[in-house]
mmCIF file of C-alpha atoms and ligand atoms in Angstrom:
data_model
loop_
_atom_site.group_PDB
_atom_site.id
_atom_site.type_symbol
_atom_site.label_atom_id
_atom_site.label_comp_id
_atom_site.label_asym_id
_atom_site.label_seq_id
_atom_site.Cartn_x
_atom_site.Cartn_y
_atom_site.Cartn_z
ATOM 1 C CA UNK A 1 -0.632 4.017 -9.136
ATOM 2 C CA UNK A 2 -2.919 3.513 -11.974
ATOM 3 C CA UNK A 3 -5.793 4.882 -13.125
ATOM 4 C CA UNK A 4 -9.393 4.863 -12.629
ATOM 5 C CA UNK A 5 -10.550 1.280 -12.769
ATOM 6 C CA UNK A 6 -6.932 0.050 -13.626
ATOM 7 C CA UNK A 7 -7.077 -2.617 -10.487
ATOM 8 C CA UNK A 8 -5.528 -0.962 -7.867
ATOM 9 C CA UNK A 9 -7.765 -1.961 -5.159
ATOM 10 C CA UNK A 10 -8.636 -5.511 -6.485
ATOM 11 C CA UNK A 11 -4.362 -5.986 -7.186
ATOM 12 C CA UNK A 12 -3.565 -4.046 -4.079
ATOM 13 C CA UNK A 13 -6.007 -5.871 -1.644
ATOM 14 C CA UNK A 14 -3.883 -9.527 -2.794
ATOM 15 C CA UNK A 15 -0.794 -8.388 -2.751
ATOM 16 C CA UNK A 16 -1.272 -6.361 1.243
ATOM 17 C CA UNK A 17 -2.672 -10.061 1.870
ATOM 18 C CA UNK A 18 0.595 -12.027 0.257
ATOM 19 C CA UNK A 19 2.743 -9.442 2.170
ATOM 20 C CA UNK A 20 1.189 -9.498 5.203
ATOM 21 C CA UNK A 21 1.059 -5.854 5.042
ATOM 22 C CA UNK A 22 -2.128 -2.950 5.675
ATOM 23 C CA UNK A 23 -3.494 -1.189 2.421
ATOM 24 C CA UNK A 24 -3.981 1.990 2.986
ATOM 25 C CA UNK A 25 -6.795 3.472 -0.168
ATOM 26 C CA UNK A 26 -7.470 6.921 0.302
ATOM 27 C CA UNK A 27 -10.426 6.599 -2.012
ATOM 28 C CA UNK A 28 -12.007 3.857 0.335
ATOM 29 C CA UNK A 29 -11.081 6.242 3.475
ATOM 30 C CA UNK A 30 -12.510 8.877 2.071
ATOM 31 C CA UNK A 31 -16.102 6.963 1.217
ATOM 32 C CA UNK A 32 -16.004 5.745 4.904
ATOM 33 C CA UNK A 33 -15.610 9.209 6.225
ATOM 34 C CA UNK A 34 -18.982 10.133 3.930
ATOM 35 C CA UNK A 35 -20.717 6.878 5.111
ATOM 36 C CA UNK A 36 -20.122 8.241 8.545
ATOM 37 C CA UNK A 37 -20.690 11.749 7.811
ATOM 38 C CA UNK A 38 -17.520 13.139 9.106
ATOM 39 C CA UNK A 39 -17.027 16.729 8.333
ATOM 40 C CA UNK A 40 -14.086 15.315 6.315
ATOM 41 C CA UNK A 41 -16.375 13.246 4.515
ATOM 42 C CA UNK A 42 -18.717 15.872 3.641
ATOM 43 C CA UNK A 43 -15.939 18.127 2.502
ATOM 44 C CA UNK A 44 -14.523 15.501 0.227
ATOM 45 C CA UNK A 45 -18.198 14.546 -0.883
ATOM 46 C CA UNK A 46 -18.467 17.450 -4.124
ATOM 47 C CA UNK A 47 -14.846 16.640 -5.340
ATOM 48 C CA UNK A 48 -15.088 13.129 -5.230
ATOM 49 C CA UNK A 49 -18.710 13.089 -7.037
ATOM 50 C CA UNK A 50 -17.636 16.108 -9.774
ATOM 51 C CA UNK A 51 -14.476 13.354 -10.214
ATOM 52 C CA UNK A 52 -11.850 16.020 -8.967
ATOM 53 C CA UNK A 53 -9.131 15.368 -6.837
ATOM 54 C CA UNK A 54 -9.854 16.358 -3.031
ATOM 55 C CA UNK A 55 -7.394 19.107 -2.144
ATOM 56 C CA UNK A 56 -4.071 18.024 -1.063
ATOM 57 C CA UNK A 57 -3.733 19.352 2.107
ATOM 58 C CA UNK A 58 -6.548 16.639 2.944
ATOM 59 C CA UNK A 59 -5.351 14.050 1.840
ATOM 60 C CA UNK A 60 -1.990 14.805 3.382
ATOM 61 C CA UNK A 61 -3.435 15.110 7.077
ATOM 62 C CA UNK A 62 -5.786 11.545 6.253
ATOM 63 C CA UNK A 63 -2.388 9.658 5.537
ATOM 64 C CA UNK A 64 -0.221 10.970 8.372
ATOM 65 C CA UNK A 65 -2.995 10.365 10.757
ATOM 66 C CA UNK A 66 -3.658 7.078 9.179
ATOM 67 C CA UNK A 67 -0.114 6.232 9.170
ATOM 68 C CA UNK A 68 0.743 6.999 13.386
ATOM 69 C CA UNK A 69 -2.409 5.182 13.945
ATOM 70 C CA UNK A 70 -1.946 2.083 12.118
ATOM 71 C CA UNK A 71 0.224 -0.524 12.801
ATOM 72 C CA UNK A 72 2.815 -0.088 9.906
ATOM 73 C CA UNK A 73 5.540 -1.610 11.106
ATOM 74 C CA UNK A 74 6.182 -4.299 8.714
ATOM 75 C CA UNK A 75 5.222 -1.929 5.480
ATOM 76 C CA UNK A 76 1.848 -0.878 3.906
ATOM 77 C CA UNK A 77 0.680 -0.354 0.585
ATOM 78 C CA UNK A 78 -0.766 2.725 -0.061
ATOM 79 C CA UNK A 79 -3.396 2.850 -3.020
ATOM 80 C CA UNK A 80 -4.529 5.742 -4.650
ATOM 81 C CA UNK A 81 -1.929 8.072 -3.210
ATOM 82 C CA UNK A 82 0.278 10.414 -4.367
ATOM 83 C CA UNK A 83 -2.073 11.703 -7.311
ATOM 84 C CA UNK A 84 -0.235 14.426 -7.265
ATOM 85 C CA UNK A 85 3.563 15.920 -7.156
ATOM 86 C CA UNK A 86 2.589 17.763 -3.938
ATOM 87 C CA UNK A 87 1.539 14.755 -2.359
ATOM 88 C CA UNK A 88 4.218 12.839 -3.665
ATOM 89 C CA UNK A 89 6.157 15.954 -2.098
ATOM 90 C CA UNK A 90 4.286 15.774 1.148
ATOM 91 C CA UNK A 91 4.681 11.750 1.394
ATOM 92 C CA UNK A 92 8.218 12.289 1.047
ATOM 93 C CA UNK A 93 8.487 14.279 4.272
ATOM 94 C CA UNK A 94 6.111 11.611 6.025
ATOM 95 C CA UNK A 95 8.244 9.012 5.401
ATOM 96 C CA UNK A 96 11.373 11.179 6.157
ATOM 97 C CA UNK A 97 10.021 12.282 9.679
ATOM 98 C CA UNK A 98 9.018 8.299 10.284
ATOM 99 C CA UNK A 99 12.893 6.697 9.068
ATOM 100 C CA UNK A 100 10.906 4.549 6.135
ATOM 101 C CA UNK A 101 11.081 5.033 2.159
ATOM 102 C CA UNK A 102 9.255 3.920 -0.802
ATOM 103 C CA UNK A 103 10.701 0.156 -2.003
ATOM 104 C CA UNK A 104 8.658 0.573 -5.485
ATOM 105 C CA UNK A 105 6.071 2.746 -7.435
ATOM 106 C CA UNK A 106 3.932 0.271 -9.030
ATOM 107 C CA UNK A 107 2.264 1.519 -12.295
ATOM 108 C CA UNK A 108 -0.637 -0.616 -13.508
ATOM 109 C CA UNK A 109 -1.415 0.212 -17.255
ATOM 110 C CA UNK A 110 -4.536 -0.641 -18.648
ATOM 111 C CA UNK A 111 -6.089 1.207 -22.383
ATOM 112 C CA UNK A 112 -8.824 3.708 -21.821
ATOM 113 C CA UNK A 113 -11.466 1.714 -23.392
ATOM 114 C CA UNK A 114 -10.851 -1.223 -21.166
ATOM 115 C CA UNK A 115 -11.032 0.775 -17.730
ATOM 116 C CA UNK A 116 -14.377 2.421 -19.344
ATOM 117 C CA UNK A 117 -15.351 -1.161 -19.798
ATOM 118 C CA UNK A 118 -14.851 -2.204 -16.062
ATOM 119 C CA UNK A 119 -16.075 1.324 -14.322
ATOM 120 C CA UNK A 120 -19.074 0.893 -15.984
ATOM 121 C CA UNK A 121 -19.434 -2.716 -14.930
ATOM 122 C CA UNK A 122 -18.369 -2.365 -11.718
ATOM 123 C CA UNK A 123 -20.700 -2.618 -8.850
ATOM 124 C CA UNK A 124 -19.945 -2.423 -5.113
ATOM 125 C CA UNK A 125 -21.375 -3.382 -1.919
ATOM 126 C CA UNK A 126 -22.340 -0.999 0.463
ATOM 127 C CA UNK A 127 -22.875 -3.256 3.525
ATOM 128 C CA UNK A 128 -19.642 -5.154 3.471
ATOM 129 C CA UNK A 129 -17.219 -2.882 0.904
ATOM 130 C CA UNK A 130 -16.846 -5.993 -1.875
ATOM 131 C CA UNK A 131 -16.235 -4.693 -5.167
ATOM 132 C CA UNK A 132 -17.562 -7.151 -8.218
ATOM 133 C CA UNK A 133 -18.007 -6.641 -12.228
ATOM 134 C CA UNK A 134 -21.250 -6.660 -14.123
ATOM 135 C CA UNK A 135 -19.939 -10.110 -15.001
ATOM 136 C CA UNK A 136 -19.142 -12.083 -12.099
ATOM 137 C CA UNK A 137 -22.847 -11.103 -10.945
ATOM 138 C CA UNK A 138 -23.732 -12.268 -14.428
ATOM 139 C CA UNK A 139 -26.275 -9.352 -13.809
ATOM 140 C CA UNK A 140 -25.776 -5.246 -14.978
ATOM 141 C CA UNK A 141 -28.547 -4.641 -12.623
ATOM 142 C CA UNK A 142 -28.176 -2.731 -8.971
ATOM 143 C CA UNK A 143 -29.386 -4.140 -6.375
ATOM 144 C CA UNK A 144 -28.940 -7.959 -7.143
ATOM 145 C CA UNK A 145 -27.770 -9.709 -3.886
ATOM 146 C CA UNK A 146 -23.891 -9.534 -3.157
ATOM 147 C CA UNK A 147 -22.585 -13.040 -2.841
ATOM 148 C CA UNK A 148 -20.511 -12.235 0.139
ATOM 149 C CA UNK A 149 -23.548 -10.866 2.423
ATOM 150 C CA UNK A 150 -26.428 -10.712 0.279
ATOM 151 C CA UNK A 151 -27.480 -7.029 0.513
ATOM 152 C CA UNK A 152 -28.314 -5.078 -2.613
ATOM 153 C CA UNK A 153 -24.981 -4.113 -4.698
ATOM 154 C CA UNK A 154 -25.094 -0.648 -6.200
ATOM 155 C CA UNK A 155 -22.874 1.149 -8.753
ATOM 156 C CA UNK A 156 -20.827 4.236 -7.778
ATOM 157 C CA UNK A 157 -21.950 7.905 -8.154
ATOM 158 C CA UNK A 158 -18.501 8.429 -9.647
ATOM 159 C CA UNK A 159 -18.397 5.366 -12.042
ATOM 160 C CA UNK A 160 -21.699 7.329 -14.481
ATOM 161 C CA UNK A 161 -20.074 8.117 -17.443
ATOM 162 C CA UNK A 162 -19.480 11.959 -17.213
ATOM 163 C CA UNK A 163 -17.782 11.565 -14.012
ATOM 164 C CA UNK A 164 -15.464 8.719 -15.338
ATOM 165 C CA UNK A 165 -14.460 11.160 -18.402
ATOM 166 C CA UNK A 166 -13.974 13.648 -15.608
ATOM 167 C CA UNK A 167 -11.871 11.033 -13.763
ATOM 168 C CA UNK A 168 -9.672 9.832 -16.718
ATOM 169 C CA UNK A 169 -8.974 13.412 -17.393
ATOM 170 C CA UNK A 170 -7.777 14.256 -13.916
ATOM 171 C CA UNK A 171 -5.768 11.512 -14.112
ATOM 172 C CA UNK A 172 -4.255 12.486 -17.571
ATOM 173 C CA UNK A 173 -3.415 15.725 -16.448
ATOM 174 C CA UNK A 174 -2.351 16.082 -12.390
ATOM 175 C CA UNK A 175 -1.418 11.992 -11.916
ATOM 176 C CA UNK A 176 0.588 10.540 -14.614
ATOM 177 C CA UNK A 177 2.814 13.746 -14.453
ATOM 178 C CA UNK A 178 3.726 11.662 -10.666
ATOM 179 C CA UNK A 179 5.173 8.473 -12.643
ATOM 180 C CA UNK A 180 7.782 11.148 -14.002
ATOM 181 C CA UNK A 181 8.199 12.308 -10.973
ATOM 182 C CA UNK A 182 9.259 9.513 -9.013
ATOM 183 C CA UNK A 183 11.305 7.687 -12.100
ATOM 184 C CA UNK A 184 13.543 10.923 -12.215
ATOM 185 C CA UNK A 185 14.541 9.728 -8.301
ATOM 186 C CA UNK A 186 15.781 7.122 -6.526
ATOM 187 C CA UNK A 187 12.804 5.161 -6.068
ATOM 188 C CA UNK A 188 12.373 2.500 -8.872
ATOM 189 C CA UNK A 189 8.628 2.549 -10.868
ATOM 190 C CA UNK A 190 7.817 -0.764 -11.873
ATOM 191 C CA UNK A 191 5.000 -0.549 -15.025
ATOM 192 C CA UNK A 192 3.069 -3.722 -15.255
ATOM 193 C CA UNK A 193 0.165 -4.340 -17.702
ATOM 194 C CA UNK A 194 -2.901 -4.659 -15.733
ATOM 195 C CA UNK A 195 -4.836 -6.282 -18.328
ATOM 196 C CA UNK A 196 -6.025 -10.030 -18.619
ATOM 197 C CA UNK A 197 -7.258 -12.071 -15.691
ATOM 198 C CA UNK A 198 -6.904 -10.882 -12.350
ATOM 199 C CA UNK A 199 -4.487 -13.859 -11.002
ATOM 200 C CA UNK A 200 -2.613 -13.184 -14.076
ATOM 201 C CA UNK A 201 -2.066 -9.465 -13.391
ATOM 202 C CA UNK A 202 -1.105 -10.657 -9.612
ATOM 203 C CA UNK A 203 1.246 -13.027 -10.619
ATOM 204 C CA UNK A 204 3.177 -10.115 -13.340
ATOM 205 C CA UNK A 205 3.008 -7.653 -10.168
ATOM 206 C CA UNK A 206 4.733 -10.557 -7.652
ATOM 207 C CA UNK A 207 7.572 -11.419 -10.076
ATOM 208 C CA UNK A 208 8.072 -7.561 -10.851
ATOM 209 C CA UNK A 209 7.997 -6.807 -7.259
ATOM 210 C CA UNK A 210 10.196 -9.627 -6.097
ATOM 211 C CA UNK A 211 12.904 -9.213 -9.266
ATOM 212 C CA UNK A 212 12.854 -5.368 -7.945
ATOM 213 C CA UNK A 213 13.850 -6.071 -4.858
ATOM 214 C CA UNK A 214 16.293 -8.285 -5.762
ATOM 215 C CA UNK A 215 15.337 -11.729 -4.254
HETATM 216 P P1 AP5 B 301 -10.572 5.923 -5.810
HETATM 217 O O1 AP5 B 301 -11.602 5.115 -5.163
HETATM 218 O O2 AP5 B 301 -9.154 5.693 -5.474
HETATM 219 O O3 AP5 B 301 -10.828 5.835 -7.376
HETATM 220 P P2 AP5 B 301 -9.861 5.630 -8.625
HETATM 221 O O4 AP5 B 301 -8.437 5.959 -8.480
HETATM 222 O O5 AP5 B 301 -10.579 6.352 -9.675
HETATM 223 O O6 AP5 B 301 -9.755 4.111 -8.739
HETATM 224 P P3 AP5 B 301 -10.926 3.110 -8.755
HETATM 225 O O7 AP5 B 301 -11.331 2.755 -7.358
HETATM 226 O O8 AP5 B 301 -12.026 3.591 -9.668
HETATM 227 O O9 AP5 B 301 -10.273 1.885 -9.531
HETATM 228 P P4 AP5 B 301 -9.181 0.816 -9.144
HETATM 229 O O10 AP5 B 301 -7.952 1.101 -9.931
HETATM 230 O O11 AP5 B 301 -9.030 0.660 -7.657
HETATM 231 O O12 AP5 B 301 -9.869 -0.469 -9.779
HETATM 232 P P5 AP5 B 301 -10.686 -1.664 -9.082
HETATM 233 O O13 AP5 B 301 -9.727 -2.644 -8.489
HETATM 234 O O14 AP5 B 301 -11.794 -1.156 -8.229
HETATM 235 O O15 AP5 B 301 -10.860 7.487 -5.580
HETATM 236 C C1 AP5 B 301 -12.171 8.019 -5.720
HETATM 237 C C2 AP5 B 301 -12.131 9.526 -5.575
HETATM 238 O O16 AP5 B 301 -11.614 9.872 -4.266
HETATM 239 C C3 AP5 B 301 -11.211 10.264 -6.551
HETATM 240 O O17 AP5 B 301 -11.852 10.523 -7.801
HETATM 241 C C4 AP5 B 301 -10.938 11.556 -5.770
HETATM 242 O O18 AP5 B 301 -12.036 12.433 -5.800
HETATM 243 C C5 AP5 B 301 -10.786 11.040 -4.335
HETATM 244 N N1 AP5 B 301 -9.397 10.659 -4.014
HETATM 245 C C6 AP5 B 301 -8.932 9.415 -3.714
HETATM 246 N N2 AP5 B 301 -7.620 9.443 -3.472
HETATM 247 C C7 AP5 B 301 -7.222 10.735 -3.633
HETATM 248 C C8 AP5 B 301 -5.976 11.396 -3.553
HETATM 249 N N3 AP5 B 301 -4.837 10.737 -3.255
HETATM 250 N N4 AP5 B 301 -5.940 12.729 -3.794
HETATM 251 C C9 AP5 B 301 -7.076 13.437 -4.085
HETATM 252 N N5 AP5 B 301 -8.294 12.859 -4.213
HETATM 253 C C10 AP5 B 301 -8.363 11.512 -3.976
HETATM 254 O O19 AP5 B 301 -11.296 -2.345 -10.404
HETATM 255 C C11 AP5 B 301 -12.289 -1.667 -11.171
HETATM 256 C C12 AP5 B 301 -13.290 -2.697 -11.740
HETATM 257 O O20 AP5 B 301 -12.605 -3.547 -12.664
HETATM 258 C C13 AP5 B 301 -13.908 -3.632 -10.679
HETATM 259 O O21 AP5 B 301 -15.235 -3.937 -11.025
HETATM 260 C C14 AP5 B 301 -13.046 -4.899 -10.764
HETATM 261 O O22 AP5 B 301 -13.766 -6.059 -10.387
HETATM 262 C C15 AP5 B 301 -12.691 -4.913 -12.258
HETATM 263 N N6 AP5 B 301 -11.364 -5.501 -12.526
HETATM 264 C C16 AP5 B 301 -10.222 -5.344 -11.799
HETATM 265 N N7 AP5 B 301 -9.204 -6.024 -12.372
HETATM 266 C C17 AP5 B 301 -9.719 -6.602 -13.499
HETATM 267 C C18 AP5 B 301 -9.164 -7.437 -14.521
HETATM 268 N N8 AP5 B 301 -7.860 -7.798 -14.495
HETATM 269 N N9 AP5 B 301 -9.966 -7.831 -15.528
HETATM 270 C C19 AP5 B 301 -11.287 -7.455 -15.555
HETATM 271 N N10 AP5 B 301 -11.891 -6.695 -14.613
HETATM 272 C C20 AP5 B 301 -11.106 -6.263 -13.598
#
């Protein structure tokens, strides 16, 4: 959990890949149900560009279908989800009905004007998915080539600057009220700073994870 440009999907993506685990982003399933124009797609499509959550009961029905689909057997990570206590509700009974249970709530902190710093820098690829900053292109323009495959980069609808207010709102208001959730349970929220470099961040989530689970 995190939110909006905090580095859950750059963090998340390396630590699935030291695991040996799936992520599962509902944001990222969500954009490839629009790319393919899925009638889930296209009812997620004025949420997600107004920077409002998509209603829960969609989300819900995306992650248990995701979940019997996917091979999950060693873990998964799931990104972006529970945003709110109804999911976090709902998640609960999926895991339940399946015999599994949360090991950790990670909760990446970053300050406001730093994730306004990276949303607006951030540009993605829509060919092959890669997500880069304004920096590492050395470019703020769309369109230069993205060094994995070369097509254009572009920058998200929801990353203009209305939308991200929008976002950081949403976030204030129906996410964070999750992190109190889960810490008055059983399952143990680790907060880690998500600021400075991104191996550094990795390395702070690793040790926190590892310390939590007691090896
Ligand atoms: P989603 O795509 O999940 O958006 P988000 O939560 O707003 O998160 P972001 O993807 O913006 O940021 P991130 O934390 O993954 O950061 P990233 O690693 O990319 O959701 C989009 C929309 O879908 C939602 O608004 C909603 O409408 C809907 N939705 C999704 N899930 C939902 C749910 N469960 N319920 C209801 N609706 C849902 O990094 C950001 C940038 O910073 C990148 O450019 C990156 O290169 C850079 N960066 C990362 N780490 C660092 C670092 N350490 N230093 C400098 N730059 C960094």
């Amino acid at each position: 959990m995190g939110p909006p440009g905090a580095g859950k999907g750059t963090q998340g993506a390396r630590l699935a890949e030291w695991l040996g685990v799936p992520r599962f982003s509902t944001g990222d399933m969500l954009r490839e149900a629009r790319r393919a124009g899925t009638e889930l797609g296209e009812r997620a499509r004025r949420y997600m560009d107004a920077g409002e959550l998509v209603p829960d009961e969609v989300i819900l029905g995306l992650i248990d279908e995701t979940l019997r689909g996917a091979d999950a057997s060693r873990g998964f990570i799931l990104d972006g989800f529970p945003r709110t206590e109804a999911q976090a509700e709902g998640l609960g009974d999926v895991l339940e009905r399946r015999g599994e249970s949360l090991d950790a709530v990670v909760d990446l902190q970053v300050p406001e004007e730093e994730l306004i710093r990276r949303l607006s820098a951030r540009r993605v690829c829509p060919e092959c998915g890669a997500v880069w900053s304004a920096e590492e292109l050395e470019s703020d323009e769309e369109g230069v080539p993205c060094p994995e495959c070369s097509a254009g980069v572009e920058q998200r609808e929801d990353d203009r600057p209305e939308t991200v207010r929008r976002r950081l709102e949403v976030h204030r208001t129906q996410t964070a009220p999750v992190l109190a959730w889960y810490a008055a349970s059983d399952v143990p929220v680790v907060t880690v700073p998500g600021t400075g470099p991104v191996s550094q961040v990795q390395r702070r989530l690793r040790e926190r994870l590892t310390e939590g689970a007691g090896t």
